[in-house]
Tab-separated table of C-alpha atoms and ligand atoms in Angstrom:
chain	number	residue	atom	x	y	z
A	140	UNK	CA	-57.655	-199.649	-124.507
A	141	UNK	CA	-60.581	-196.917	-124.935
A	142	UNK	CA	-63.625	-197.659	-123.708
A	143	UNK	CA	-65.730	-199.611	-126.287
A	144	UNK	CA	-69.058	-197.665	-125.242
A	145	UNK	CA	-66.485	-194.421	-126.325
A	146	UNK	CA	-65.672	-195.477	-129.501
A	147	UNK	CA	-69.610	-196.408	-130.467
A	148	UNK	CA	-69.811	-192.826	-131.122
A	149	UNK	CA	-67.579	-192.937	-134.069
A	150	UNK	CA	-68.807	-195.859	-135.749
A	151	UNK	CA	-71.264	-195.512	-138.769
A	152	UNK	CA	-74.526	-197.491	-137.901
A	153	UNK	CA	-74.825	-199.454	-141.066
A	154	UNK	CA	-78.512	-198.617	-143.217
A	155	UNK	CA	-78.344	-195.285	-140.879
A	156	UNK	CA	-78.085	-192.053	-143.062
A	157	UNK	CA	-74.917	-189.699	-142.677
A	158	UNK	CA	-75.146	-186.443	-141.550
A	159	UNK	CA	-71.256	-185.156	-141.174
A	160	UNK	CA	-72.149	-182.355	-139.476
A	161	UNK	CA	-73.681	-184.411	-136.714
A	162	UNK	CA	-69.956	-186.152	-136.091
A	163	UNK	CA	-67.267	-184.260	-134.398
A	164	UNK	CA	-64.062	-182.858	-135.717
A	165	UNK	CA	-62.264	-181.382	-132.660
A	166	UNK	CA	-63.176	-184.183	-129.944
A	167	UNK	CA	-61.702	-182.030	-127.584
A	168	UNK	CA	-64.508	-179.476	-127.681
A	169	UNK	CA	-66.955	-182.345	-126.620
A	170	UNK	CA	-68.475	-182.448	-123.082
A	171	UNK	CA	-66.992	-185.279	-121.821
A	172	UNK	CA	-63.186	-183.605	-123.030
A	173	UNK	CA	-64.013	-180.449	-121.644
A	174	UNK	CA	-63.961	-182.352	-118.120
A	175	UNK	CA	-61.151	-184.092	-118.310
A	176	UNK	CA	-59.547	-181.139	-119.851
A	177	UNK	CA	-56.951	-180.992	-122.805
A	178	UNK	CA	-53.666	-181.927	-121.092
A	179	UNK	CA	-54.471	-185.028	-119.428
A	180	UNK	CA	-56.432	-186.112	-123.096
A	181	UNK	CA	-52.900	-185.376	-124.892
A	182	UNK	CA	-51.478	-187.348	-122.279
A	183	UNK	CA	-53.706	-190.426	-122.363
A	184	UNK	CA	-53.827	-189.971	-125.927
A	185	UNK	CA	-49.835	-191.037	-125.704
A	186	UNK	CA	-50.437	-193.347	-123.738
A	187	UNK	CA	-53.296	-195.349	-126.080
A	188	UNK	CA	-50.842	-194.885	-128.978
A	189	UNK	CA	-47.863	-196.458	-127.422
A	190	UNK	CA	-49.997	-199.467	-125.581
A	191	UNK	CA	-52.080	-200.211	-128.943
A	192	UNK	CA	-48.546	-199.813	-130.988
A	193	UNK	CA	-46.990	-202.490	-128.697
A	194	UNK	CA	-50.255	-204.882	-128.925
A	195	UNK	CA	-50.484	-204.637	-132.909
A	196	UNK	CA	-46.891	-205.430	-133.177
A	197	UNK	CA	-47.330	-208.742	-131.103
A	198	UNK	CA	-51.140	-209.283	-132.859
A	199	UNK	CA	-49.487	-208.628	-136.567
A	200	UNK	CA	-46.957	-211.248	-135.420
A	201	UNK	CA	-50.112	-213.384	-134.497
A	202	UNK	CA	-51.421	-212.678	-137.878
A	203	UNK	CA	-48.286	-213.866	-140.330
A	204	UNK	CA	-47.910	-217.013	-138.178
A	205	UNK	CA	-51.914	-218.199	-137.664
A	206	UNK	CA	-51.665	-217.311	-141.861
A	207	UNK	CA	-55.476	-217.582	-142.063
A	208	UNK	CA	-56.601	-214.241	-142.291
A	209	UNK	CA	-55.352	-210.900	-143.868
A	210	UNK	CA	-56.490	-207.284	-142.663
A	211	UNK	CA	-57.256	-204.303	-144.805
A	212	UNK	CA	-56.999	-200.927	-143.242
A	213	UNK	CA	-58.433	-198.190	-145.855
A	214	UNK	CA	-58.046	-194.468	-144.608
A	215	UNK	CA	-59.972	-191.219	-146.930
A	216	UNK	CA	-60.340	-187.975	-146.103
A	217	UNK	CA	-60.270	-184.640	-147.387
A	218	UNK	CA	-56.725	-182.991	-148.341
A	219	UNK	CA	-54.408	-182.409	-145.369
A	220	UNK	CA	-56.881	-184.166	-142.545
A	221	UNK	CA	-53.758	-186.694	-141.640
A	222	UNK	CA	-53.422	-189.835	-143.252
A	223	UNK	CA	-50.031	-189.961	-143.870
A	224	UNK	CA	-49.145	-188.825	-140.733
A	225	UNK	CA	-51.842	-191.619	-138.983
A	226	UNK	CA	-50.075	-194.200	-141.348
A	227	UNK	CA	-47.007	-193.702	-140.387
A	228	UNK	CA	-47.804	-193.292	-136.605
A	229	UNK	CA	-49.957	-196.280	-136.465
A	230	UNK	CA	-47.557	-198.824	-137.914
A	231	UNK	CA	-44.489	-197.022	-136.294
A	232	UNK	CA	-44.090	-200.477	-134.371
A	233	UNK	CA	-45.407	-203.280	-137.009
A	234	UNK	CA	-42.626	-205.298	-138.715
A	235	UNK	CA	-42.412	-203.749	-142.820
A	236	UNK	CA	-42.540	-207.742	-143.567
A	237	UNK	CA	-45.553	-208.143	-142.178
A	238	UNK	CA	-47.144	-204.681	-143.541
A	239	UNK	CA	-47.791	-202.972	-147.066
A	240	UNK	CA	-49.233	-199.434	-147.917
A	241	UNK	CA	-50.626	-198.578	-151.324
A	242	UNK	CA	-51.375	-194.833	-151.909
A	243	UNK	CA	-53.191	-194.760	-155.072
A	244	UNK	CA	-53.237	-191.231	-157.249
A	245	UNK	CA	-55.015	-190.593	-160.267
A	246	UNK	CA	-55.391	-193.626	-162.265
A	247	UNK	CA	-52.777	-194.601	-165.323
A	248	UNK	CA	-54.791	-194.730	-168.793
A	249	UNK	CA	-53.795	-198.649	-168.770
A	250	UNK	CA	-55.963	-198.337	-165.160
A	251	UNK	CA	-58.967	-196.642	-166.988
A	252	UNK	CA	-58.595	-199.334	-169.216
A	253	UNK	CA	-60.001	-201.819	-166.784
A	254	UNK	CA	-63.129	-201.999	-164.283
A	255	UNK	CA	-62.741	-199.493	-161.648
A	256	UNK	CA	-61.590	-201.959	-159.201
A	257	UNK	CA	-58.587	-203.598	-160.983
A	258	UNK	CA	-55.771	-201.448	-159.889
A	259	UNK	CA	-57.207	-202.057	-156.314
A	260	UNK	CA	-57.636	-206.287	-156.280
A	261	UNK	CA	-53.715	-206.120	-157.996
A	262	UNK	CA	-52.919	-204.515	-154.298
A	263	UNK	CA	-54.867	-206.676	-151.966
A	264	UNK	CA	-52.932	-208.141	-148.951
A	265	UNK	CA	-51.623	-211.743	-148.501
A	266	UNK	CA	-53.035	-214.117	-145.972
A	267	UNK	CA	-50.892	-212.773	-142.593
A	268	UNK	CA	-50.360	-209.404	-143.990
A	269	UNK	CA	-51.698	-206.100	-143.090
A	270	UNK	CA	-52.527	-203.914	-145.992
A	271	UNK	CA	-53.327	-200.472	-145.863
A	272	UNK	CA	-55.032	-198.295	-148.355
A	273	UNK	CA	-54.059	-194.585	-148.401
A	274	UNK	CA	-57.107	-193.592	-150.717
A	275	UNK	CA	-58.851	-196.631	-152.474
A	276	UNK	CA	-61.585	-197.494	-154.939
A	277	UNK	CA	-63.701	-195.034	-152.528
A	278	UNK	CA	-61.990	-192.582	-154.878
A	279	UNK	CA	-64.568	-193.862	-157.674
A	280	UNK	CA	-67.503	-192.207	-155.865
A	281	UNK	CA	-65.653	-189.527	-154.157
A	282	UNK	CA	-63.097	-187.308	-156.409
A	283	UNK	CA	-64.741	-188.464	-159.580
A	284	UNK	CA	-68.263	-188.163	-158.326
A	285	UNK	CA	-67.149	-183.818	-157.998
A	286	UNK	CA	-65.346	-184.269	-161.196
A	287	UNK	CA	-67.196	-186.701	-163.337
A	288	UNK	CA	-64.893	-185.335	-166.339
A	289	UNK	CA	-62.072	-187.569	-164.884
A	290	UNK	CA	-64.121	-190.903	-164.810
A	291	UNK	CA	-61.775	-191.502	-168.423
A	292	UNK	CA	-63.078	-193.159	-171.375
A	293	UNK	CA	-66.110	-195.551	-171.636
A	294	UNK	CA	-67.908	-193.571	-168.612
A	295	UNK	CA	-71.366	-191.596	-169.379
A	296	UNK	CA	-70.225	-188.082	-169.963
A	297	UNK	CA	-72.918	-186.874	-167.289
A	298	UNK	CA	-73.149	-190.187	-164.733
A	299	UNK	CA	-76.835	-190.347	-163.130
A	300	UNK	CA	-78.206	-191.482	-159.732
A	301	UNK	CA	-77.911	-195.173	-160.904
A	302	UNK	CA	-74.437	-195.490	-161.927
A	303	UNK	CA	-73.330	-193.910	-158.929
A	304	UNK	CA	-75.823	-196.808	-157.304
A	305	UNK	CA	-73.847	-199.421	-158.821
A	306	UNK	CA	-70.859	-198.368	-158.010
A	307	UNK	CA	-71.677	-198.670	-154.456
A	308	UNK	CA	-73.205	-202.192	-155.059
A	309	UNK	CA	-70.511	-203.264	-156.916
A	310	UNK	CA	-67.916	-201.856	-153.346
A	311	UNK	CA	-70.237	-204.001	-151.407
A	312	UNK	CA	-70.316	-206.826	-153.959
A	313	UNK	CA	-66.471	-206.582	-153.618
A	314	UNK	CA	-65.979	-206.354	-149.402
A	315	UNK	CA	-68.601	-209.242	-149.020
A	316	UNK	CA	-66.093	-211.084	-151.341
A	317	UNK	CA	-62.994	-210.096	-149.061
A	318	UNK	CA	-64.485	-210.314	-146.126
A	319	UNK	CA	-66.246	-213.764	-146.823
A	320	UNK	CA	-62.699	-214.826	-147.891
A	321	UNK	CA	-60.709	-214.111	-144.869
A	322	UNK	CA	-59.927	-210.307	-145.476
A	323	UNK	CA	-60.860	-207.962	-142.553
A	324	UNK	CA	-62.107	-203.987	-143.346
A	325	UNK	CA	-61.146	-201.541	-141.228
A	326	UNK	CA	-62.503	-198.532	-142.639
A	327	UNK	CA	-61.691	-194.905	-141.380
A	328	UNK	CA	-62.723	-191.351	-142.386
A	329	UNK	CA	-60.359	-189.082	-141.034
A	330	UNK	CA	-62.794	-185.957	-140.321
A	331	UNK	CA	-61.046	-182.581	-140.530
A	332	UNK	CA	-62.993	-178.740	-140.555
A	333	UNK	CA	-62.516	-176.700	-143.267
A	334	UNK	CA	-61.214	-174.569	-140.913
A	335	UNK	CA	-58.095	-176.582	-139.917
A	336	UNK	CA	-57.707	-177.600	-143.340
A	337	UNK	CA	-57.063	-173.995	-143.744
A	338	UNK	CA	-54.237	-173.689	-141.088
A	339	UNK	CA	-52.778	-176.918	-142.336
A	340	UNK	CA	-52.371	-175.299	-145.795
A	341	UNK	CA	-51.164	-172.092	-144.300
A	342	UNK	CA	-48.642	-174.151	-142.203
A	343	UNK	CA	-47.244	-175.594	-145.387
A	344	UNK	CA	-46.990	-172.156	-147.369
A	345	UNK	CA	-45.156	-170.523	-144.212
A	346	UNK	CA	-43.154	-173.453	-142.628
A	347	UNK	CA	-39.958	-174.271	-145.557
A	348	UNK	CA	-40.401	-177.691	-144.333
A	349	UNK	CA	-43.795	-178.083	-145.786
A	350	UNK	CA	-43.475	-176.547	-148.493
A	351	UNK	CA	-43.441	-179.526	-150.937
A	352	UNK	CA	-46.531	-180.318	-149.388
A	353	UNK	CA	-48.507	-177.864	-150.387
A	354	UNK	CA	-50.705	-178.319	-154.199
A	355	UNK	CA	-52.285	-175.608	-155.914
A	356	UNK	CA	-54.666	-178.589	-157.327
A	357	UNK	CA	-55.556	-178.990	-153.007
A	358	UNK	CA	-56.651	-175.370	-152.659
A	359	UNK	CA	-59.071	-175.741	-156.651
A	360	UNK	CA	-60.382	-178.588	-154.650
A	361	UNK	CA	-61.298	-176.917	-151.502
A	362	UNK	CA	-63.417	-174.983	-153.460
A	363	UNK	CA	-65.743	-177.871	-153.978
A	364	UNK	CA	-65.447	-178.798	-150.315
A	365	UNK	CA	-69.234	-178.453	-149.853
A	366	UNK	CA	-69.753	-181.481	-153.330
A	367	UNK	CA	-66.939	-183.395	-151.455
A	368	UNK	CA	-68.540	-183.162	-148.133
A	369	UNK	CA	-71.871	-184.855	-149.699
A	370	UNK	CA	-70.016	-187.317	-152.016
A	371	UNK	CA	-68.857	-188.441	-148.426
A	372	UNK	CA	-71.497	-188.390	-146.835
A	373	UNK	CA	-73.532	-190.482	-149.958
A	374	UNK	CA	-70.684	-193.285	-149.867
A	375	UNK	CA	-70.376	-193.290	-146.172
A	376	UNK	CA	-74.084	-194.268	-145.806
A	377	UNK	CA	-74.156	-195.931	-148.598
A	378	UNK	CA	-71.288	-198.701	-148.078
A	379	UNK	CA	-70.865	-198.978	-144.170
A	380	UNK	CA	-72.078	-202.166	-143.845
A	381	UNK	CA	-72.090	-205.002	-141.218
A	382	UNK	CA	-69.278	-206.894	-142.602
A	383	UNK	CA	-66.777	-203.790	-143.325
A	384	UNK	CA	-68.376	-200.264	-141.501
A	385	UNK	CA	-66.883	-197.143	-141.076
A	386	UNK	CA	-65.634	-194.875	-138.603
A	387	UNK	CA	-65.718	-191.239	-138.754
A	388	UNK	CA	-62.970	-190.270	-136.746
A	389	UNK	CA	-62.343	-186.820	-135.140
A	390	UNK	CA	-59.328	-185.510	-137.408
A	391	UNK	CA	-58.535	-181.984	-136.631
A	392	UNK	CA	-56.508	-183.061	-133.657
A	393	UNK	CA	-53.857	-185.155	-134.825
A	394	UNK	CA	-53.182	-187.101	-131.667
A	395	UNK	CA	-57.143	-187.843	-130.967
A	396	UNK	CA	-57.050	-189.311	-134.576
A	397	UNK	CA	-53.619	-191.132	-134.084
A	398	UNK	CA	-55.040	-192.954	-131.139
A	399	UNK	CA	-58.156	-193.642	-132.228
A	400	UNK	CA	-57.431	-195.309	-134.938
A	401	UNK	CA	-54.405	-197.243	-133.225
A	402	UNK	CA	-56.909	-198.501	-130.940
A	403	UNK	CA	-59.746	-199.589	-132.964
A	404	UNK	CA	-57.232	-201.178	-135.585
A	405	UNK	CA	-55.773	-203.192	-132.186
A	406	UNK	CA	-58.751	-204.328	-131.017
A	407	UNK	CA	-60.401	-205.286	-134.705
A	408	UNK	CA	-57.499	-207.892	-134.779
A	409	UNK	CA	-57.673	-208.774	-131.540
A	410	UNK	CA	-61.627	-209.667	-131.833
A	411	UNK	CA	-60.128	-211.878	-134.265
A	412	UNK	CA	-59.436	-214.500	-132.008
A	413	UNK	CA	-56.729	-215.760	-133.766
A	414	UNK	CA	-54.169	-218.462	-133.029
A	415	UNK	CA	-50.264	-219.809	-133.635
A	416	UNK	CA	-50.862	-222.953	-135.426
A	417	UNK	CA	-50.974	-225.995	-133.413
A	418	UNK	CA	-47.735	-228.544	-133.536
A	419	UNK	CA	-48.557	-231.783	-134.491
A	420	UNK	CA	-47.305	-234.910	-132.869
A	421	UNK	CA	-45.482	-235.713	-135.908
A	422	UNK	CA	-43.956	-232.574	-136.139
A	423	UNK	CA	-43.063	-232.816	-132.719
A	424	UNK	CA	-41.470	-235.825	-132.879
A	425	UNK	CA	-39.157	-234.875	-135.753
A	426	UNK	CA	-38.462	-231.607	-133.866
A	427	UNK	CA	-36.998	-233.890	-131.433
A	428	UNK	CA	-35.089	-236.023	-133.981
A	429	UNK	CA	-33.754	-232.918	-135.674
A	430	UNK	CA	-32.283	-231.508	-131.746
A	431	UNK	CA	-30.696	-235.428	-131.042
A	432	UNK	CA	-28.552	-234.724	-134.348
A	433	UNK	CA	-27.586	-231.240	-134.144
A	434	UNK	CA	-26.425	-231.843	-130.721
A	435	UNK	CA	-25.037	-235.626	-131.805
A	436	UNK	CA	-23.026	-233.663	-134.521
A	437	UNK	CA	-21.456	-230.883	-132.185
A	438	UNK	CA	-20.224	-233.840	-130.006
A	439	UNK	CA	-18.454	-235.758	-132.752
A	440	UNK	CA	-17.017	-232.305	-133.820
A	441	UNK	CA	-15.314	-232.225	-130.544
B	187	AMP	P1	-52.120	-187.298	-152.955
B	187	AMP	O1	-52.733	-188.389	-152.150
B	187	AMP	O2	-52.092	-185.984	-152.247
B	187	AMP	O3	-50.814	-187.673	-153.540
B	187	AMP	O4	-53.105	-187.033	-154.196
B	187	AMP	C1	-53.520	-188.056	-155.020
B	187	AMP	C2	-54.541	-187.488	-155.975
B	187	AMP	O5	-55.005	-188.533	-156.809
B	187	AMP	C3	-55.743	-186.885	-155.283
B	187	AMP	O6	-56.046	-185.640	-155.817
B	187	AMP	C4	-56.853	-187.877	-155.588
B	187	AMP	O7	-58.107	-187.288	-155.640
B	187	AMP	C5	-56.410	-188.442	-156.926
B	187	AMP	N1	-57.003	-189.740	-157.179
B	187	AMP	C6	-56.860	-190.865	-156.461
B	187	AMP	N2	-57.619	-191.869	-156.956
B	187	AMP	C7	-58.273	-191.360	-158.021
B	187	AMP	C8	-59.213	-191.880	-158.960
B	187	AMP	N3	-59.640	-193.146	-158.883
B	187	AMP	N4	-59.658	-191.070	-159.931
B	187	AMP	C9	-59.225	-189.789	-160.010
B	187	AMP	N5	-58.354	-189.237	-159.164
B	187	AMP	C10	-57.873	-190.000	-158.169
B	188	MG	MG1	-52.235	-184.165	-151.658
């Protein structure tokens, strides 16, 4: 487990405003990594990943049986920062019963027929599930914040300050709902440079692999990396909140990311305090009725 003091660092102070300059990319070019030095932080990194897969297996197990509570995990970022690759790193261990993932693209015109958050409620997880969100109604003041053109029909051809307002009371509106109902938000910005976005792209044009990776429509939308960057930065202080904050995690190292969030999803359900349901003496008793048969039946057999 990281140290919680450690992960503090990461955590958007809900009301506080975001600067995302102020919040690292590379964690490994912080003071503190610079003395432990990058091997052993690969190393531990590992290490976190494989203890906090173990522990979310068991605690997701925890989850489906207490059937009380349901967790949603909701990762954005800029193109190419990771979160497939955190997704499927992070629930390497979980059983697929007890897990779904939902990546949402650009809405279906029978999607821009609803409110904004339709497509998203249809998705929500089950009591004892874990859901994850790769992209979510965040997209509503991100991408079409840059590109108001793709808000679809009904939507103010040139949204102001306040629609963009209510849009974030209305996310709030909606997590207070979840949340007050049972649903936990994990919330997680992966945060990559613009710099490794660039070698990430390259790595896809030069490595066959990748190829199918790589999207013209990602490199047009680099260009507006600085209108994305503030978009972010407007939601992020705008909708971490008590009840569901965010995290701005450290992205341009893929392990750092990979274990950070492995460890702050682990100990979110943990916190939980969550328990198996308790047997009742009823139950007990017919447990116990049930076991005299079967093994009255396999004697008779004989
Ligand atoms: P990918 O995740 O790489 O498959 O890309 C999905 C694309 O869908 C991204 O370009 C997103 O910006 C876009 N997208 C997701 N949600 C929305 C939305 N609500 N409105 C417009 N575009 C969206
Ligand atoms: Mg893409």
């Amino acid at each position: 487990m990281i140290n919680p003091k450690l992960l503090k660092q990461f955590l958007v102070e809900p009301g506080s405003e975001v600067d995302l300059k102020k919040y690292v990319t590379d964690w490994t070019e912080t003071e503190v990594a610079k003395e432990l030095g990058k091997e052993v932080i690969k190393e531990r990194a590992a290490e976190i990943l494989d203890e906090s897969r173990k522990q979310l297996a068991e605690t997701q197990e925890l989850l489906y049986a207490a059937d009380t509570h349901s967790v949603l995990i909701i990762l954005q970022a800029m193109d190419a920062a990771g979160k497939d690759g955190t997704i499927r790193h992070v629930m390497a261990g979980v059983n697929p019963q007890g897990c779904q993932v939902f990546s949402f693209k650009k809405p279906s015109a029978e999607e821009l027929d609803h409110n904004f958050l339709w497509r998203y409620m249809k998705s929500l997880p089950e009591r004892g599930r874990i859901g994850i969100f790769n992209r979510s109604y965040y997209e509503d003041v991100l991408v079409v914040k840059v590109h108001p053109e793709w808000l679809g029909p009904g939507a103010p051809a040139e949204p102001d300050e306040k629609f963009w307002k209510q849009r974030y009371e209305d996310i709030n509106n909606f997590e207070k709902h979840l949340t007050r109902n049972g649903t936990l938000i994990l919330k997680f910005f992966l945060h990559v440079s613009k710099d490794e976005q660039k070698r990430r792209f390259l790595e896809r044009l030069t490595n066959p692999e990748k190829h199918w990776k790589f999207s013209e429509a990602d490199l047009a939308e680099r260009e507006h990396w600085k209108e994305y960057r503030k978009a972010f930065e407007d939601a992020l202080t705008a909708t971490s909140t008590k009840r569901a904050p965010w995290h701005v995690i450290p992205a341009d190292r893929k392990y750092v990311a990979r274990a950070l969030v492995a460890d702050l999803i682990t100990t979110a359900i943990q916190d939980m305090g969550l328990k198996y349901p308790k047997v009742s003496d009823d139950k007990m008793k017919r447990l116990a009725e049930a076991r005299a048969k079967l093994e009255g039946n396999n004697a008779a057999d004989e």
